Coordinates of C-alpha atoms (C1' of nucleotides) in Angstrom, one line a residue:
Chain A
M147 CA -16.7 2.1 -37.8
A148 CA -13.7 1.1 -38.7
R149 CA -10.9 -1.5 -37.6
P150 CA -12.0 -3.3 -34.4
K151 CA -10.0 -3.8 -31.3
E152 CA -8.0 -6.9 -31.1
F153 CA -8.4 -8.0 -27.7
N154 CA -11.7 -7.6 -25.2
P155 CA -11.8 -4.6 -22.9
D156 CA -12.8 -6.6 -20.3
E157 CA -11.2 -9.6 -20.4
A158 CA -7.7 -7.1 -19.4
L159 CA -9.8 -5.1 -17.3
E160 CA -9.9 -8.3 -15.1
K161 CA -6.5 -9.0 -15.5
A162 CA -4.5 -5.4 -14.6
M163 CA -7.8 -6.1 -11.7
Q164 CA -5.5 -9.3 -10.8
V165 CA -2.7 -7.6 -10.7
F166 CA -3.4 -4.5 -8.7
W167 CA -5.9 -6.8 -6.5
H168 CA -1.9 -8.8 -6.0
K169 CA 0.8 -6.1 -5.8
G170 CA -2.0 -2.9 -5.2
Y171 CA -1.7 0.6 -6.1
E172 CA 1.6 2.3 -5.9
A173 CA 3.7 -1.3 -6.8
T174 CA 2.1 -2.4 -10.1
S175 CA 4.3 -0.2 -13.6
M176 CA 2.6 0.2 -16.2
E177 CA 4.9 -2.0 -17.3
D178 CA 3.0 -5.2 -15.7
L179 CA -0.2 -4.7 -16.2
L180 CA 0.7 -4.7 -19.8
E181 CA 2.3 -7.9 -19.8
A182 CA -1.1 -8.8 -18.2
M183 CA -2.9 -8.0 -20.2
D184 CA -1.3 -8.5 -23.0
L185 CA -1.6 -5.4 -24.6
N186 CA 0.9 -3.1 -25.8
R187 CA 1.4 0.6 -24.3
G188 CA -1.0 2.6 -27.3
S189 CA -3.8 0.1 -27.2
L190 CA -3.8 0.2 -23.5
Y191 CA -3.9 3.9 -23.3
D192 CA -5.7 4.1 -25.4
T193 CA -9.1 2.2 -23.9
F194 CA -8.0 2.9 -20.3
G195 CA -7.1 6.0 -20.2
D196 CA -3.6 5.9 -17.4
K197 CA -3.0 4.3 -14.5
R198 CA -4.8 6.2 -12.9
Q199 CA -8.2 5.9 -15.0
L200 CA -7.6 2.6 -15.3
F201 CA -7.4 1.8 -11.7
L202 CA -10.8 3.1 -10.8
K203 CA -11.8 1.4 -13.8
V204 CA -10.9 -1.4 -12.3
I205 CA -12.1 -0.9 -8.3
D206 CA -15.7 0.0 -10.1
R207 CA -15.1 -3.5 -12.0
Y208 CA -14.5 -5.1 -9.0
C209 CA -17.6 -4.1 -7.1
T210 CA -20.7 -4.7 -9.7
C211 CA -18.3 -7.9 -10.9
F212 CA -17.4 -9.2 -7.2
V213 CA -18.3 -8.0 -4.7
G214 CA -22.0 -6.6 -6.0
P215 CA -23.5 -10.3 -6.8
K216 CA -21.2 -11.5 -3.0
F217 CA -24.4 -9.1 -1.6
S218 CA -27.1 -9.3 -3.0
M219 CA -27.7 -12.2 -0.6
L220 CA -28.4 -10.3 1.3
D221 CA -31.4 -8.7 1.1
Q222 CA -33.5 -12.0 -1.2
P223 CA -36.5 -12.7 0.7
G224 CA -36.5 -15.0 3.3
P225 CA -34.9 -15.7 7.3
A226 CA -32.4 -12.9 7.0
L227 CA -30.3 -14.2 9.9
P228 CA -28.8 -17.4 8.7
A229 CA -28.3 -15.8 5.3
L230 CA -25.4 -13.6 6.7
R231 CA -24.0 -16.1 8.7
Q232 CA -23.8 -17.0 5.0
F233 CA -22.1 -14.7 3.7
I234 CA -19.9 -14.2 6.3
Q235 CA -18.7 -17.8 5.8
G236 CA -18.7 -17.5 2.0
M237 CA -16.4 -14.4 3.0
I238 CA -14.0 -16.5 4.3
G239 CA -14.1 -19.2 2.5
G240 CA -13.2 -16.9 -0.4
A241 CA -10.3 -15.3 1.3
L242 CA -8.6 -18.0 2.8
A243 CA -8.6 -19.8 -0.4
D244 CA -7.1 -17.8 -2.3
P245 CA -3.6 -18.5 -2.7
Q246 CA -2.1 -15.8 -2.3
R247 CA -4.2 -13.8 0.9
R248 CA -4.2 -10.6 -1.2
G249 CA -7.2 -10.1 1.2
C250 CA -10.6 -7.3 -0.9
L251 CA -9.2 -4.5 -3.2
I252 CA -11.4 -2.2 -1.0
A253 CA -10.2 -2.8 2.2
N254 CA -5.7 -3.0 0.6
T255 CA -6.7 0.6 -1.5
V256 CA -8.0 2.4 1.6
M257 CA -5.0 1.0 3.8
E258 CA -2.7 2.5 1.0
L259 CA -4.5 5.3 -0.5
A260 CA -6.4 6.9 2.5
P261 CA -3.7 9.2 4.3
H262 CA -2.5 10.2 0.4
K263 CA -4.4 9.7 -2.8
H264 CA -7.8 11.9 -1.7
D265 CA -9.5 11.5 -5.0
I266 CA -9.0 7.3 -5.1
A267 CA -9.8 6.8 -1.1
R268 CA -13.2 8.9 -1.5
T269 CA -14.4 6.2 -4.2
M270 CA -13.8 3.6 -1.3
T271 CA -15.6 4.8 2.0
R272 CA -18.4 4.8 -0.8
A273 CA -18.3 1.2 -1.0
L274 CA -17.2 0.5 2.5
K275 CA -20.4 2.0 3.2
M276 CA -22.3 0.8 0.6
G277 CA -21.6 -2.3 2.2
E278 CA -23.1 -1.0 6.2
D279 CA -26.1 -0.5 4.0
A280 CA -26.0 -3.6 3.0
F281 CA -26.4 -5.4 6.0
F282 CA -28.2 -1.9 7.9
G283 CA -30.8 -3.5 5.4
L284 CA -30.8 -7.3 5.9
L285 CA -30.4 -6.1 10.2
T286 CA -34.1 -4.0 9.8
R287 CA -35.6 -6.4 8.2
A288 CA -34.2 -9.1 10.7
K289 CA -35.5 -6.4 13.3
R290 CA -39.1 -6.9 12.3
Q291 CA -38.6 -10.7 10.9
G292 CA -38.7 -11.7 15.0
E293 CA -35.2 -12.7 14.2
L294 CA -33.4 -10.3 16.4
K295 CA -33.7 -9.0 19.6
P296 CA -35.9 -5.9 19.7
D297 CA -33.3 -3.6 22.2
K298 CA -30.9 -4.1 19.1
D299 CA -29.9 -1.3 16.8
P300 CA -29.1 -1.6 13.0
R301 CA -26.9 0.4 12.5
T302 CA -24.2 -0.3 15.4
L303 CA -24.4 -3.7 14.9
A304 CA -23.7 -3.1 10.8
R305 CA -20.6 -1.1 12.3
F306 CA -20.0 -3.8 14.2
L307 CA -19.7 -6.2 11.5
T308 CA -18.9 -3.7 8.7
T309 CA -15.6 -3.4 11.1
M310 CA -14.8 -7.0 11.7
M311 CA -14.8 -8.1 8.3
Q312 CA -12.2 -5.9 7.5
G313 CA -10.5 -6.6 10.6
T314 CA -11.1 -10.3 9.7
I315 CA -8.9 -9.6 5.4
V316 CA -6.1 -8.3 7.5
M317 CA -5.9 -11.4 10.2
I318 CA -6.5 -13.3 6.7
K319 CA -3.5 -11.0 4.9
A320 CA -1.3 -10.9 8.1
G321 CA -1.1 -14.8 8.0
A322 CA -3.3 -15.7 10.7
S323 CA -4.6 -20.2 11.0
A324 CA -8.1 -21.0 8.8
E325 CA -9.3 -22.1 12.8
A326 CA -8.2 -19.1 13.6
V327 CA -9.9 -16.6 11.2
R328 CA -12.9 -18.8 11.8
Q329 CA -13.2 -18.5 15.7
S330 CA -13.3 -15.0 15.6
A331 CA -16.0 -14.8 13.2
E332 CA -18.3 -16.9 15.4
T333 CA -17.2 -15.2 18.6
A334 CA -18.8 -12.1 16.7
L335 CA -21.6 -12.9 15.4
T336 CA -22.9 -14.8 19.3
I337 CA -23.4 -10.5 19.2
L338 CA -26.5 -11.5 17.3
D339 CA -28.1 -13.2 20.3
Chain B
M293 CA 37.2 7.9 16.8
A294 CA 36.8 10.8 14.2
R295 CA 34.4 13.1 13.1
P296 CA 30.8 12.6 15.3
K297 CA 27.9 12.6 13.0
E298 CA 26.3 16.2 12.5
F299 CA 22.4 14.6 13.0
N300 CA 20.8 12.8 16.0
P301 CA 20.3 9.4 14.2
D302 CA 17.4 8.7 16.4
E303 CA 15.2 11.6 15.5
A304 CA 16.0 11.0 11.9
L305 CA 14.3 7.6 12.0
E306 CA 11.7 9.8 13.2
K307 CA 11.5 11.7 10.4
A308 CA 11.4 9.1 8.2
M309 CA 9.4 6.3 9.9
Q310 CA 6.1 9.4 9.9
V311 CA 6.9 9.4 6.3
F312 CA 7.1 5.8 6.1
W313 CA 3.5 6.2 7.4
H314 CA 1.9 8.7 6.0
K315 CA 2.8 7.0 2.5
G316 CA 3.2 4.0 3.2
Y317 CA 6.2 1.5 1.7
E318 CA 6.4 2.1 -2.1
A319 CA 4.6 5.2 -2.4
T320 CA 7.7 6.6 -0.8
S321 CA 11.0 7.1 -2.1
M322 CA 14.4 7.7 -1.0
E323 CA 14.3 11.5 -1.9
D324 CA 12.1 11.8 0.5
L325 CA 13.0 10.4 3.2
L326 CA 16.4 12.4 2.7
E327 CA 13.6 15.6 3.0
A328 CA 12.1 14.8 6.1
M329 CA 15.4 12.9 7.7
D330 CA 17.3 15.6 7.1
L331 CA 20.2 14.7 5.4
N332 CA 22.5 13.4 2.8
R333 CA 22.4 10.2 0.4
G334 CA 26.2 9.7 2.1
S335 CA 25.2 9.7 5.9
L336 CA 21.3 7.8 5.4
Y337 CA 23.0 5.6 3.3
D338 CA 25.7 5.1 6.0
T339 CA 23.2 4.9 8.5
F340 CA 20.5 3.2 7.9
G341 CA 21.4 0.9 4.7
D342 CA 19.2 0.8 1.9
K343 CA 15.3 2.1 2.1
R344 CA 15.0 -1.9 2.9
Q345 CA 16.8 -2.3 5.8
L346 CA 15.9 1.7 7.1
F347 CA 11.6 0.5 7.1
L348 CA 13.3 -2.9 8.6
K349 CA 15.0 -0.3 11.1
V350 CA 11.1 1.3 11.3
I351 CA 8.9 -1.2 12.4
D352 CA 11.2 -1.7 14.8
R353 CA 11.4 1.4 16.4
Y354 CA 7.5 1.4 15.8
C355 CA 6.9 -1.5 17.9
T356 CA 10.0 -0.3 20.6
C357 CA 8.6 2.9 20.8
F358 CA 4.7 3.4 19.8
V359 CA 2.9 0.3 20.3
G360 CA 5.0 -1.4 23.3
P361 CA 4.6 0.8 25.6
K362 CA 0.6 1.6 25.5
F363 CA 0.3 -2.6 25.3
S364 CA 2.5 -2.6 28.7
M365 CA -0.4 -1.4 29.9
L366 CA -1.9 -4.1 29.6
D367 CA 0.0 -6.6 32.9
Q368 CA 0.0 -4.3 35.6
P369 CA -1.6 -5.6 38.6
G370 CA -5.0 -4.5 39.1
P371 CA -7.9 -5.3 37.6
A372 CA -7.8 -6.7 34.3
L373 CA -10.7 -5.8 31.7
P374 CA -11.0 -1.6 33.4
A375 CA -7.5 -1.9 31.5
L376 CA -8.2 -4.1 27.9
R377 CA -11.3 -0.9 27.8
Q378 CA -9.3 1.9 28.9
F379 CA -6.3 0.6 26.3
I380 CA -8.3 0.3 23.2
Q381 CA -10.6 3.1 23.9
G382 CA -6.4 4.8 24.4
M383 CA -6.4 3.1 21.0
I384 CA -9.2 4.8 19.9
G385 CA -8.9 8.2 20.4
G386 CA -5.0 8.1 19.0
A387 CA -6.4 7.4 15.6
L388 CA -9.0 9.4 15.5
A389 CA -6.9 12.2 17.0
D390 CA -4.4 11.6 13.9
P391 CA -5.5 14.8 11.4
Q392 CA -3.7 12.4 8.2
R393 CA -5.9 9.3 9.6
R394 CA -2.7 6.6 9.2
G395 CA -4.2 4.0 11.4
C396 CA -1.2 1.2 12.8
L397 CA 1.7 0.6 10.6
I398 CA 1.5 -2.5 11.9
A399 CA -1.7 -2.9 9.6
N400 CA -0.5 -0.7 7.0
T401 CA 2.6 -3.0 6.0
V402 CA 0.9 -6.0 6.5
M403 CA -2.1 -5.2 3.9
E404 CA 0.6 -3.1 1.9
L405 CA 2.7 -5.5 1.4
A406 CA 1.9 -9.1 2.4
P407 CA 1.2 -10.9 -0.8
H408 CA 4.5 -9.5 -2.4
K409 CA 7.3 -9.1 -0.2
H410 CA 7.2 -12.4 2.1
D411 CA 9.6 -11.6 4.0
I412 CA 8.7 -8.4 5.0
A413 CA 5.7 -9.3 5.7
R414 CA 7.1 -12.7 8.2
T415 CA 8.3 -9.7 10.8
M416 CA 4.5 -7.6 10.6
T417 CA 3.6 -11.0 11.2
R418 CA 4.7 -11.2 14.3
A419 CA 4.3 -8.1 15.6
L420 CA 0.3 -8.6 15.4
K421 CA 0.9 -12.5 16.8
M422 CA 2.9 -10.2 19.7
G423 CA -0.7 -8.4 20.7
E424 CA -2.5 -11.1 20.1
D425 CA -0.8 -12.8 22.9
A426 CA -0.6 -9.4 25.0
F427 CA -4.7 -9.9 25.0
F428 CA -4.3 -13.9 25.6
G429 CA -2.6 -13.0 28.7
L430 CA -5.1 -10.6 30.6
L431 CA -7.9 -12.8 29.5
T432 CA -6.1 -15.5 31.6
R433 CA -5.8 -13.4 34.7
A434 CA -9.0 -10.9 34.3
K435 CA -10.3 -15.0 33.9
R436 CA -8.5 -16.1 37.1
Q437 CA -9.2 -12.4 38.8
G438 CA -13.1 -14.2 38.4
E439 CA -13.7 -11.6 35.9
L440 CA -14.2 -13.1 32.9
K441 CA -16.8 -15.7 32.7
P442 CA -15.4 -19.7 33.2
D443 CA -17.1 -20.6 29.9
K444 CA -15.6 -17.6 28.0
D445 CA -11.6 -19.0 25.9
P446 CA -8.8 -16.7 26.8
R447 CA -7.8 -17.8 23.8
T448 CA -10.4 -17.4 20.8
L449 CA -11.4 -13.9 22.6
A450 CA -7.7 -12.2 22.0
R451 CA -7.7 -13.1 18.4
F452 CA -11.2 -11.7 17.8
L453 CA -10.4 -8.1 19.6
T454 CA -7.5 -8.6 18.0
T455 CA -9.4 -8.5 14.9
M456 CA -11.4 -6.4 16.1
M457 CA -9.1 -4.2 16.3
Q458 CA -7.3 -4.4 12.7
G459 CA -11.4 -3.7 11.3
T460 CA -11.8 -0.8 13.6
I461 CA -8.4 1.0 12.0
V462 CA -9.7 0.1 8.6
M463 CA -11.7 2.0 8.9
I464 CA -10.9 4.8 11.6
K465 CA -8.8 5.3 7.8
A466 CA -11.9 4.6 5.9
G467 CA -13.5 8.8 6.9
A468 CA -15.6 6.6 9.4
S469 CA -17.0 8.9 12.2
A470 CA -15.2 9.2 16.0
E471 CA -19.0 8.2 16.8
A472 CA -19.3 5.2 14.0
V473 CA -15.7 3.9 15.3
R474 CA -16.5 3.7 19.3
Q475 CA -20.2 2.0 18.9
S476 CA -19.0 -0.9 17.4
A477 CA -16.1 -1.3 19.2
E478 CA -18.6 -0.3 22.5
T479 CA -20.3 -3.4 20.3
A480 CA -17.7 -5.7 20.9
L481 CA -16.3 -5.5 23.8
T482 CA -20.1 -6.4 25.3
I483 CA -18.8 -10.1 24.7
L484 CA -16.6 -10.0 27.5
D485 CA -20.3 -9.7 30.1
Chain C
dC122 C1' 50.5 19.8 15.0
dA123 C1' 50.2 15.8 12.1
dT124 C1' 47.9 11.8 10.5
dA125 C1' 43.4 9.1 10.5
dT126 C1' 39.5 8.4 10.1
dT127 C1' 34.3 9.4 9.4
dT128 C1' 31.3 12.1 8.0
dT129 C1' 29.0 14.9 4.8
dG130 C1' 27.9 16.4 0.9
dG131 C1' 25.9 16.5 -4.3
dA132 C1' 27.8 14.6 -8.4
dA133 C1' 26.3 10.8 -11.6
dT134 C1' 24.9 5.9 -12.3
dG135 C1' 21.8 2.1 -14.7
dA136 C1' 16.8 1.1 -14.5
dT137 C1' 12.4 2.4 -14.5
dC138 C1' 9.0 4.7 -14.5
dG139 C1' 4.7 7.3 -16.2
dA140 C1' 2.8 8.5 -20.1
dT141 C1' 2.9 10.1 -26.1
dC142 C1' 4.0 9.7 -30.8
dA143 C1' 4.3 8.5 -35.2
dA144 C1' 3.9 5.4 -38.9
dG145 C1' 1.5 1.1 -40.6
dA146 C1' -2.1 -1.9 -40.5
dA147 C1' -6.8 -3.0 -41.3
dT148 C1' -11.0 -3.0 -41.4
dA149 C1' -15.5 0.0 -42.7
dA150 C1' -18.8 2.9 -45.6
dC151 C1' -19.1 5.2 -49.6
Chain D
dG98 C1' -11.5 0.5 -54.8
dT99 C1' -11.3 4.7 -52.4
dT100 C1' -11.1 6.9 -48.6
dA101 C1' -12.0 7.6 -43.8
dT102 C1' -11.4 5.7 -38.9
dT103 C1' -8.7 3.6 -35.4
dC104 C1' -6.2 0.2 -33.6
dT105 C1' -1.3 -1.4 -33.0
dT106 C1' 3.9 -1.2 -32.6
dG107 C1' 7.0 -0.1 -30.8
dA108 C1' 10.1 4.2 -30.1
dT109 C1' 10.9 7.8 -27.6
dC110 C1' 10.2 11.7 -24.2
dG111 C1' 11.7 13.4 -19.4
dA112 C1' 11.6 12.9 -15.1
dT113 C1' 12.5 9.9 -11.4
dC114 C1' 13.2 5.7 -9.0
dA115 C1' 17.7 4.3 -5.9
dT116 C1' 22.1 3.0 -5.5
dT117 C1' 27.0 3.9 -5.6
dC118 C1' 31.3 6.6 -5.6
dC119 C1' 34.5 10.1 -4.6
dA120 C1' 36.6 14.4 -3.2
dA121 C1' 36.1 17.6 0.7
dA122 C1' 35.0 19.0 5.3
dA123 C1' 35.5 18.0 9.5
dT124 C1' 37.0 15.9 14.1
dA125 C1' 39.6 13.2 17.6
dT126 C1' 43.7 10.8 18.9
dG127 C1' 49.1 10.5 18.9

DNA sequence: CATATTTTGGAATGATCGATCAAGAATAAC
DNA sequence: GTTATTCTTGATCGATCATTCCAAAATATG
C-alpha cells in the first residue's frame, strides 16, 4: 500500500522474452534486458529477481501465452488428424514468418543449457514432455475415431512427431527454405496414413 | 626456426572442442579454454587467434575428424539402405553413450548462434547442407540399385532424414530415453519402405 | 659459442558482467 | 498533513570477460 509501479510487469516480461528468444540465455546481458524492458536496475531485481529467476519467469510466460494456446487446438472435438495437420502447418508458418528465425524458445534453451545447467534444463524437458502428451492425446482420439489404423501406436507416433517438430525448428534456424521445410514435414505426416 | 612449441596444437584443439561442445560458445570463457588446453594466454592467442577464430578452427576439426568419417560410410559401394540404417543407429548410439548428452556441435551452434551471429551460422548451414547432400547421394544410389521405390524423391527424403536427425539430437539433449529415441527413429525409417 | 627467432609465463589492460545499495520521489493509509 | 511503505534512480561493487603486451626462457642456425 504505497507507490504503484510505473511499468506493467507483464509487458516488461514480454520484452524480456523477446530478447532471450533472440539472443539466448548466456549472450543476453542484464544491460540488454534493462534497455529492452525500459526500466532500471532496482525495479528489475525487485520485481523479477536475478537473471536466472527472470529467465524462468520468461519461460513460464512463453509456455502459457505462446505454446499453450496453440496446443489447445489439439483437443478440440471433431476430426483429429486435420487438426494435427493444421497445427503443424501453423507452427511451421509461424517459425518461417519470424524474420529473425528464432525458432522455439524451449528448444533453444534445451540446446544451449541442457549439458551444463541442469536445473533450468529440467523445466525444458517437462515442457517438451507436455507437447508429446498433447500429441499422444490427439492420436489416441484419432485412433478411437477411426482416423488412425489400429496397428499404429499413439505413443510412438507422438514421440516421432515431437522429434520431427524439433528437427524442423533446427532446420528453420539453419536457414532452410520454406519449400524444403514444408516438403519434409509433409513427408513426415505420411507416417499417419 | 627457433624454440619449438611445448604443446601439440592438434591435441590442444581437441581439448578446446570438448569444452565448446559441452558449454557452447558464449558460456565458454578463455579461462576455461586455457585450463582445459593446458597452455597459457600467449600460446593460445599466437597459435589459434582470438575466441572466434579458435571456435571456427574447432568447428572445422569437428567436421573433418568427427562427422566426416561417419558420413563417408554412406558412399561405400554395396547395399545403400542397410548402410543408412547403420549410420543412423550409430549416430544415435554415440549420442546416447555420451554421459553429458552434448548432442552435435553443429546443431548446438546453429541453435545458439544462428539468430545473432550470422557469420558463424553460415558455416553451420553449409555443414548441414553437406549432410543433406550425403543422404541425397546415398538415396539416389539406393533408387538406382532398386532399393527405393521409383516414386520416392531422394531430395525430399534427404531433407526429411536431416530434419529427423536434428530432431533426434534435440530429444537426446532433452533427456529422452534410449527406447523413445530408437522407436521414433525406427518410425522415421519406415518412410523408406 | 653467439645470435636470431620463437615460445612461454604472467602481469595488466579496459570493458563488461551480474548484482547491491542508499537516497530521493511518489503514493496509500491514517 | 503526517507517516509508513514502496518504487525509482544511478552510483557502485567485486568478479570476470576477452585481449594485449613484454620480459624471460629456450632452441635452431651460423
